[in-house]
XYZ file of C-alpha atoms in Angstrom:
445
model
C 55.625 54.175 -31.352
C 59.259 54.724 -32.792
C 59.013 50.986 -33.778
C 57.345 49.612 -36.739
C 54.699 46.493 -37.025
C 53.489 44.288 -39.237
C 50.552 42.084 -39.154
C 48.529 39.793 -41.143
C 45.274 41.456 -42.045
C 43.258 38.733 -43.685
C 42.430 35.142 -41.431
C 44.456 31.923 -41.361
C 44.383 29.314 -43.785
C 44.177 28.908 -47.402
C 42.927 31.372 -49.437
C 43.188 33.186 -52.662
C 45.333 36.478 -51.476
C 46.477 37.176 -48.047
C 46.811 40.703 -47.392
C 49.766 41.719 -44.662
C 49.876 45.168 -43.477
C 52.886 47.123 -42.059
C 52.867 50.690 -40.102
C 55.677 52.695 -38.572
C 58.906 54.485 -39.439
C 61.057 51.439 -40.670
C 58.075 50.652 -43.410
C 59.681 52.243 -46.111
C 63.049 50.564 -45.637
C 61.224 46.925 -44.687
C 59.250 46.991 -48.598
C 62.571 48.036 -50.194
C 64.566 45.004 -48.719
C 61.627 42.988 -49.813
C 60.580 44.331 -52.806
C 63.788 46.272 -54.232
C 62.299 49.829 -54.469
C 59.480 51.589 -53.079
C 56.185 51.974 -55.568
C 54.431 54.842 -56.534
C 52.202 56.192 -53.547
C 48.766 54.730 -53.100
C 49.336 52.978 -56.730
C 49.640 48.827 -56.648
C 52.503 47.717 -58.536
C 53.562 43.513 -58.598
C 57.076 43.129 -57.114
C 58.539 39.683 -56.559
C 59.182 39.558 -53.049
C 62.586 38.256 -51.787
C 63.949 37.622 -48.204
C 67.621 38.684 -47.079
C 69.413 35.725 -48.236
C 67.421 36.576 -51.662
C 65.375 33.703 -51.402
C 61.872 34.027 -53.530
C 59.192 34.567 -51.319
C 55.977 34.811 -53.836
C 54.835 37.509 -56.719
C 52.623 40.079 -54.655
C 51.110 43.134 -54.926
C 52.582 45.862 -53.236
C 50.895 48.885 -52.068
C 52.921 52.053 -50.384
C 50.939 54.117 -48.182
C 52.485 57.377 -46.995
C 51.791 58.882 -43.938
C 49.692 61.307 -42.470
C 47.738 60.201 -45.696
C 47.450 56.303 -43.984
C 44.978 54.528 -42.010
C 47.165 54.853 -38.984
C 49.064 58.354 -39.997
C 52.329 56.573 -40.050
C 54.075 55.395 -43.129
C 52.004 52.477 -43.715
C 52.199 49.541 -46.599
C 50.182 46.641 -47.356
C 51.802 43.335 -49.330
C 49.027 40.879 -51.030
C 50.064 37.557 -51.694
C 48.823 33.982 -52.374
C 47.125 32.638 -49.205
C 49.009 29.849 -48.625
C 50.197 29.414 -45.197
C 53.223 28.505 -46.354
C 53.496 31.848 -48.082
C 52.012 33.779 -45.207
C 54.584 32.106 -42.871
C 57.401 32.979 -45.101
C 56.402 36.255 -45.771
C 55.704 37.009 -41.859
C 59.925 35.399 -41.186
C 60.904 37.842 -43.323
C 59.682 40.777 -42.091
C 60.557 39.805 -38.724
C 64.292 39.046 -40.212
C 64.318 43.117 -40.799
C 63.739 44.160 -37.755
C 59.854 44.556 -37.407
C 57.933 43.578 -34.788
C 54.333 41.732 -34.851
C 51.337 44.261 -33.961
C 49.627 43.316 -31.114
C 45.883 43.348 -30.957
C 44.215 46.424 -31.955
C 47.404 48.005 -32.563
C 46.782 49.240 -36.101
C 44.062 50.988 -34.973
C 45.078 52.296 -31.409
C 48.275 53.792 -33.370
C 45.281 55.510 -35.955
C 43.350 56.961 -32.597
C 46.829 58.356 -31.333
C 47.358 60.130 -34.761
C 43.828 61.498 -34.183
C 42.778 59.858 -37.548
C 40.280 58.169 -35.355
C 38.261 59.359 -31.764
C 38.006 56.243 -29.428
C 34.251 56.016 -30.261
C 35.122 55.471 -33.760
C 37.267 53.428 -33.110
C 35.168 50.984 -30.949
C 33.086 51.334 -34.517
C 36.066 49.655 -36.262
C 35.931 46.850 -34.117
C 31.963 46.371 -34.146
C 31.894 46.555 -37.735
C 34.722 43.557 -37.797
C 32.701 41.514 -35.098
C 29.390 42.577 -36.671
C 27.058 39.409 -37.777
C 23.916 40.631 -38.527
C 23.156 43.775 -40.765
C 21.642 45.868 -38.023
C 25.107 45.182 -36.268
C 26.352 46.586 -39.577
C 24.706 49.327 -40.154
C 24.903 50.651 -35.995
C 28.768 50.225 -35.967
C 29.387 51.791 -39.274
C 27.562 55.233 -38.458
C 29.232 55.149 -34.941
C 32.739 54.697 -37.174
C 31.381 57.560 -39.426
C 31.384 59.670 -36.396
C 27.823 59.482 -35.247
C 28.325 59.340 -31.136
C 31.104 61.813 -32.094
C 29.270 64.563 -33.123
C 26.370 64.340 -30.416
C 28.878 64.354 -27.958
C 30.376 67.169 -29.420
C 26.796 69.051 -29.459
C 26.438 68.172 -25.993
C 30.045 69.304 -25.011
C 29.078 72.868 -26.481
C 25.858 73.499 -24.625
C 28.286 72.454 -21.635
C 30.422 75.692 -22.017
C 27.493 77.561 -23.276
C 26.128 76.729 -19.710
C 29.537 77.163 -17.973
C 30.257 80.671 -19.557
C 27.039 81.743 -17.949
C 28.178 80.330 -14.529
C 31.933 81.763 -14.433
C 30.507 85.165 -16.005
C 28.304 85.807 -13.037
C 31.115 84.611 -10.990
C 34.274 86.017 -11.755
C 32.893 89.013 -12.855
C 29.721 90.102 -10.128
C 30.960 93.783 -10.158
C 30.590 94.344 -13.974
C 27.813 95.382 -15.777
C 26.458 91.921 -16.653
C 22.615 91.160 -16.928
C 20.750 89.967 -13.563
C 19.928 87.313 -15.009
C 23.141 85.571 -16.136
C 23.454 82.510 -14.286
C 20.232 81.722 -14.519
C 20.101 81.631 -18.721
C 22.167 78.674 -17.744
C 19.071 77.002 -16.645
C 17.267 76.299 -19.720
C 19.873 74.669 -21.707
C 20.790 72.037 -18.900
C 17.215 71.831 -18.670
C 17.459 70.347 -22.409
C 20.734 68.604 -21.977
C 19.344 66.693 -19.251
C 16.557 65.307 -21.476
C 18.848 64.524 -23.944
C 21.369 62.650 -21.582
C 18.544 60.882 -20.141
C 17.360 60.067 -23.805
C 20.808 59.144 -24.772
C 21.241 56.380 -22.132
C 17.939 54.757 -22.631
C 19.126 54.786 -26.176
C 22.663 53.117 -25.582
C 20.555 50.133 -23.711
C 19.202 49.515 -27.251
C 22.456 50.046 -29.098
C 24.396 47.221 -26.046
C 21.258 44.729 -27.496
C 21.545 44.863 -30.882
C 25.667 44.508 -30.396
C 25.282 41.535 -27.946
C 21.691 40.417 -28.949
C 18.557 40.460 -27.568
C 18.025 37.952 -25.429
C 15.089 35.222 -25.027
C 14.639 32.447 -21.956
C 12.888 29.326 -22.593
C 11.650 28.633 -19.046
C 8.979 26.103 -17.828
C 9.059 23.163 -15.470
C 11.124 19.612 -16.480
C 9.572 17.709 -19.538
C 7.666 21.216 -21.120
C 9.300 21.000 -24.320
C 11.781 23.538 -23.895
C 14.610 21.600 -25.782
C 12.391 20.517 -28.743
C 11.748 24.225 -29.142
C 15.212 25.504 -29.099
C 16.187 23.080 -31.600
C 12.836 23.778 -33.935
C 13.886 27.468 -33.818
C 17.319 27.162 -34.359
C 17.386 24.499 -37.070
C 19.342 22.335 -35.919
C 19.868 19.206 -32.611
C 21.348 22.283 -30.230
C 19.934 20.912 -27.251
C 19.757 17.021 -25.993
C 15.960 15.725 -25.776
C 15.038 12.926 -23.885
C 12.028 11.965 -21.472
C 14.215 11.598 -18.240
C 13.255 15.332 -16.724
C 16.384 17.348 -15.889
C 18.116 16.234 -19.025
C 19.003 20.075 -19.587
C 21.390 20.664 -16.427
C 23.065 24.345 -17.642
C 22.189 27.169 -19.931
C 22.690 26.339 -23.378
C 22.621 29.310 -25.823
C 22.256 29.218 -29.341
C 22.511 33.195 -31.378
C 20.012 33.323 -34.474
C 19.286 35.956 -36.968
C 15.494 37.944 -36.830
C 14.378 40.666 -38.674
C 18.220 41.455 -39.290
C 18.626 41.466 -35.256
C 21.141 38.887 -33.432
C 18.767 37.145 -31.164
C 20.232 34.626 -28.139
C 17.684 31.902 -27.378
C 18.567 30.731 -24.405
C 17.182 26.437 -23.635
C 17.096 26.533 -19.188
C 17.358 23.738 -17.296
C 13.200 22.834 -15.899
C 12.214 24.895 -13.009
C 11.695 23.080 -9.684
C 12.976 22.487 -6.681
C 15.536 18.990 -6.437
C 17.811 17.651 -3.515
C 20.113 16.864 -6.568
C 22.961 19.041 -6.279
C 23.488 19.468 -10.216
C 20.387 20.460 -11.321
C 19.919 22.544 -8.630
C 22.933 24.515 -9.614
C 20.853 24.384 -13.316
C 17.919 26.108 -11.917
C 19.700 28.477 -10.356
C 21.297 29.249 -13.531
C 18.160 29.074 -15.266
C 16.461 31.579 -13.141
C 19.787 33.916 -13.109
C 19.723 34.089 -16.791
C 15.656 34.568 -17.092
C 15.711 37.187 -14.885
C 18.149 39.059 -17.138
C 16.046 38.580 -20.378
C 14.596 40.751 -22.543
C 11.906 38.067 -23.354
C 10.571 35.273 -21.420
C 8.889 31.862 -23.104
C 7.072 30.125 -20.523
C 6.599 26.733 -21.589
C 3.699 24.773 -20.357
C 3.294 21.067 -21.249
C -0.865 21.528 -22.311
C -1.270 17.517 -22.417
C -0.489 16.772 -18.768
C -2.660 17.015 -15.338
C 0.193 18.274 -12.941
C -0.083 22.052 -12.457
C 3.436 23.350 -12.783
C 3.784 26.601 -11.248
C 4.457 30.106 -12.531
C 7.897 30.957 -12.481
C 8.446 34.011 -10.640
C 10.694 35.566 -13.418
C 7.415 35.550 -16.016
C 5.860 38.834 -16.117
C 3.817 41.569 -18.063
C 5.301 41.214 -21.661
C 6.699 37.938 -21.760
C 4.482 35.450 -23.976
C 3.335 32.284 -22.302
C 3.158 29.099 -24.462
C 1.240 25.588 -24.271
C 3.433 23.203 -25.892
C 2.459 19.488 -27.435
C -1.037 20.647 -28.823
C -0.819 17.618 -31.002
C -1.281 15.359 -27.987
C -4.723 15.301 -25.992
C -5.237 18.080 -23.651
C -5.064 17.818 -19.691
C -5.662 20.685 -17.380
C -2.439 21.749 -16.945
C -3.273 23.514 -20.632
C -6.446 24.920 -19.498
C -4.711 26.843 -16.269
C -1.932 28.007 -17.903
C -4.538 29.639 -20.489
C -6.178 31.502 -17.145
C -3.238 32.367 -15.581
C -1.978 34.123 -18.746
C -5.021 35.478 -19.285
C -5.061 37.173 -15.221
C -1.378 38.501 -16.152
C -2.223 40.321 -19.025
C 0.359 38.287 -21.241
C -0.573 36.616 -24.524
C -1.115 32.912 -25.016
C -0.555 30.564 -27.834
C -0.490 26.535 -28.519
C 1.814 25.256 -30.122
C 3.943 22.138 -31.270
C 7.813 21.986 -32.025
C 6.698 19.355 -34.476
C 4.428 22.224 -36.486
C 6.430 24.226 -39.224
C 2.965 26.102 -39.261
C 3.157 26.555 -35.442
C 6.797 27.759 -35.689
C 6.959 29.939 -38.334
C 4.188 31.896 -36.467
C 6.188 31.779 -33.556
C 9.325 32.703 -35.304
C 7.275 36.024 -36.698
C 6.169 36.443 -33.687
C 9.260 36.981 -31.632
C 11.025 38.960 -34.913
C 8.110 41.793 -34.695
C 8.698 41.644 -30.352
C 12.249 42.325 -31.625
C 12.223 45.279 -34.212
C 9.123 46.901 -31.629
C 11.999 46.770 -28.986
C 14.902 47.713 -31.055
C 14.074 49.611 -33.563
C 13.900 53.223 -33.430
C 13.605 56.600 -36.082
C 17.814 56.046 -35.898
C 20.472 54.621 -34.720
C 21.609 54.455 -31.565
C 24.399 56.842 -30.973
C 25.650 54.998 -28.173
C 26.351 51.387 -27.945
C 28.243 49.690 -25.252
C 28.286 49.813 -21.232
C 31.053 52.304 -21.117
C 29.274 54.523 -23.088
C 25.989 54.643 -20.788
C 27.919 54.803 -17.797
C 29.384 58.133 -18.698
C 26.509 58.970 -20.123
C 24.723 58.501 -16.504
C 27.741 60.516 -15.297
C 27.369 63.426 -17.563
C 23.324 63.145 -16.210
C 23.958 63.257 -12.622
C 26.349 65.889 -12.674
C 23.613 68.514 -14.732
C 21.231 67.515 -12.421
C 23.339 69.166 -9.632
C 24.306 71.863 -11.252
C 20.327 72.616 -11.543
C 20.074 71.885 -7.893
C 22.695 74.592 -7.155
C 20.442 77.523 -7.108
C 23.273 79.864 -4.949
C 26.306 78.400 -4.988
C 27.213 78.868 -8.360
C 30.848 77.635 -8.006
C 29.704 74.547 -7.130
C 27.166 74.299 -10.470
C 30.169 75.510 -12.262
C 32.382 72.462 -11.671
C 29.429 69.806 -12.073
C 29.503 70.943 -15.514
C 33.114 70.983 -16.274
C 32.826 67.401 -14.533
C 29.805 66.599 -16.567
C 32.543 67.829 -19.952
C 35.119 65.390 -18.323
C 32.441 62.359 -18.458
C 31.611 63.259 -22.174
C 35.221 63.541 -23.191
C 36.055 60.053 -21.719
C 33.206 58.727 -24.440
C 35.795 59.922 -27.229
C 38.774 59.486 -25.496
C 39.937 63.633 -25.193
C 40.724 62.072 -21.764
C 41.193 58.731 -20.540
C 43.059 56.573 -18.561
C 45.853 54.221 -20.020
C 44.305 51.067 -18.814
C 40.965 52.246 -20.337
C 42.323 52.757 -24.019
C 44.554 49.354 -23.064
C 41.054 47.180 -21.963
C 39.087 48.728 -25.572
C 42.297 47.821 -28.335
C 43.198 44.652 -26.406
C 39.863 43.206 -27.731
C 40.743 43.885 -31.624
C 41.797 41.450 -33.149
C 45.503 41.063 -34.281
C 45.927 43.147 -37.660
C 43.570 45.613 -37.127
């Protein structure tokens, strides 16, 4: 990190002020060949910018940030200017004219985790909180950047050596005068940790949801209505709808916004079995993707006399629905009723032509959302990587419990159990690891 970057922190196009940050040990030097003189620290002061052959750049406001006292530790400076990419462009020459190099994705931020302004679970919060589009994807990523995950991982990590002095007293030291019952005052608090492990990854399948959204399938045979009620529910022609069945050949996803919760509705290509290669390849699809859902929608067209089959992916919980109740009713209405009614899962008619009719439904599937989601907090853990360890950390406690006599062997489950919690916060990790995380920031943060 002996070099120093620069970055534009604000997106591309025209705009009001474009913001361009710098970080390293050349920053100081880079503003003063720009600007003529440093400014006070952390006070913004209007320079008129100038490149090396002393050609104007723009009037900007220059701010001259210090490090450790910096968002990345290092000597760091920010230049606003007009947002004209012409500006922007000659601004960005410049600095690249003195010798400074343009940050790489995530860069900013990796540099601030190095510095140990930031742990890497705080940092993963700085780049939720910059993808987040809904506000419980604003509120989750801002505690985890306030250090939320942090500091129950730190909890955790001491009833770890709390347990693990117990283990190594009893045995590196069997001929002292120790209590009997040493090792086994271990027990109890990986009894709890346990728990807590287990209740932490149940939790950090809630916190992956509400990052990536929950996730609905529209699924019923060719010609149920599926279409129509994607585009009803998202507002907009999302989805082509015509009469010829298998007009809907792959997945097509649309994200809206429920009860403050990203939601992905997914519209599936109609459920049956074809010679057509295509479509087949759709169904497969369609069934792939149900089968990973947190919600199902079985559409059944009410109005016609065909039975069409329950799809094997429908199931306790998932909400069956009898579409085109403004045309007359056939039997197919009537069975789907029963066969809801047999599986235990609620029923409803309903017509993408009804705002009535979708309103309910679009109440409906916000309260399934917030019953899934919500919880007394928020999650502490949020992504894949996270649970993983998490299910590590688990495992590893549960053998040291199982180790009733060989207490060496308890003794390094829980210091590997430690290792699996440090990797959440990055006390140890491998380079590709902390590469894979920054490399999806984007550029200027």
């Amino acid at each position: 990190m002996s070099d120093t970057i620069f970055a534009p922190a604000t997106a591309a196009g025209r705009a009001a002020v474009a913001v361009v940050r710098l970080s390293g040990p050349g920053t100081a030097e880079a503003v003063c060949a720009l600007a003529g003189r440093l400014p006070a620290a952390r006070r913004a002061s209007l320079r008129r910018l100038k490149d090396r052959r002393g050609r104007k750049i723009d009037q900007a406001l220059v701010l001259w940030l210090p490090g450790p006292g910096s968002y990345t530790g290092e000597d760091s400076a920010e230049l606003h200017v007009h947002g004209g990419p012409a500006v922007v462009s000659a601004l960005l020459e410049a600095l690249a004219a003195e010798g400074l190099r343009l940050a790489e994705p995530g860069e900013f931020t990796r540099r601030a985790f190095e510095h140990g302004k930031l742990d890497l679970a705080q940092a993963e919060g700085v780049a939720d909180l910059v993808e987040a589009e809904t506000e419980q994807q604003r509120r989750q990523a801002l505690s985890q950047l306030e250090g939320r995950l942090s500091d129950v991982q730190a909890r955790w990590r001491e009833a770890l050596t709390e347990a693990l002095a117990y283990f190594e007293a009893a045995v590196d030291f069997p001929d002292e005068q120790l209590p009997a019952d040493v090792a086994a005052r271990a027990r109890p608090v990986l009894q709890q940790l346990a728990a807590e492990l287990d209740a932490g990854v149940a939790d950090a399948e809630r916190g992956e949801r509400v990052r990536e959204g929950y996730r609905v399938a529209i699924v019923g045979a060719p010609n149920a209505g599926k279409s129509s009620l994607l585009n009803a529910l998202a507002g907009r022609d999302a989805a082509i709808v015509t009469a010829t069945p298998g007009t809907t050949r792959d997945v097509i996803e649309v994200p809206v916004v429920l009860a403050g919760y990203k939601v992905l509705l997914a519209d599936t290509a109609g459920l049956r079995d074809t010679p057509e290669e295509i479509e087949a390849e759709g169904v497969r699809r369609a069934r792939a993707w149900a089968d990973g859902a947190d919600l199902r929608l079985w559409l059944v067209d009410g109005s016609v006399a065909e039975l069409p089959g329950l799809p094997e992916e429908v199931g306790e919980g998932d909400l069956c629905l009898i579409t085109k109740r403004d045309l007359p009713v056939g039997p197919a209405g009537a069975w789907a009723a029963e066969v809801a009614r047999r599986m235990g899962i609620a029923a409803a008619e309903v017509t993408a032509r009804g705002p009535s009719d979708m309103a309910w439904l679009k109440q409906t599937l916000a309260e399934r959302v917030v019953a899934d989601l919500a919880g007394a907090e928020l999650p502490s853990a949020t992504r894949l990587r996270h649970r993983e360890l998490l299910m590590e950390a688990a495992t590893r406690v549960r053998q040291a419990l199982a180790e009733d006599e060989a207490l060496e062997l308890a003794a390094e489950d829980v210091r590997l159990a430690a290792r699996a919690l440090d990797r959440i916060t990055g006390r140890i990790d491998p380079e590709q690891v902390l590469g894979r995380i920054f490399s999806t920031f984007c550029i200027g943060k």
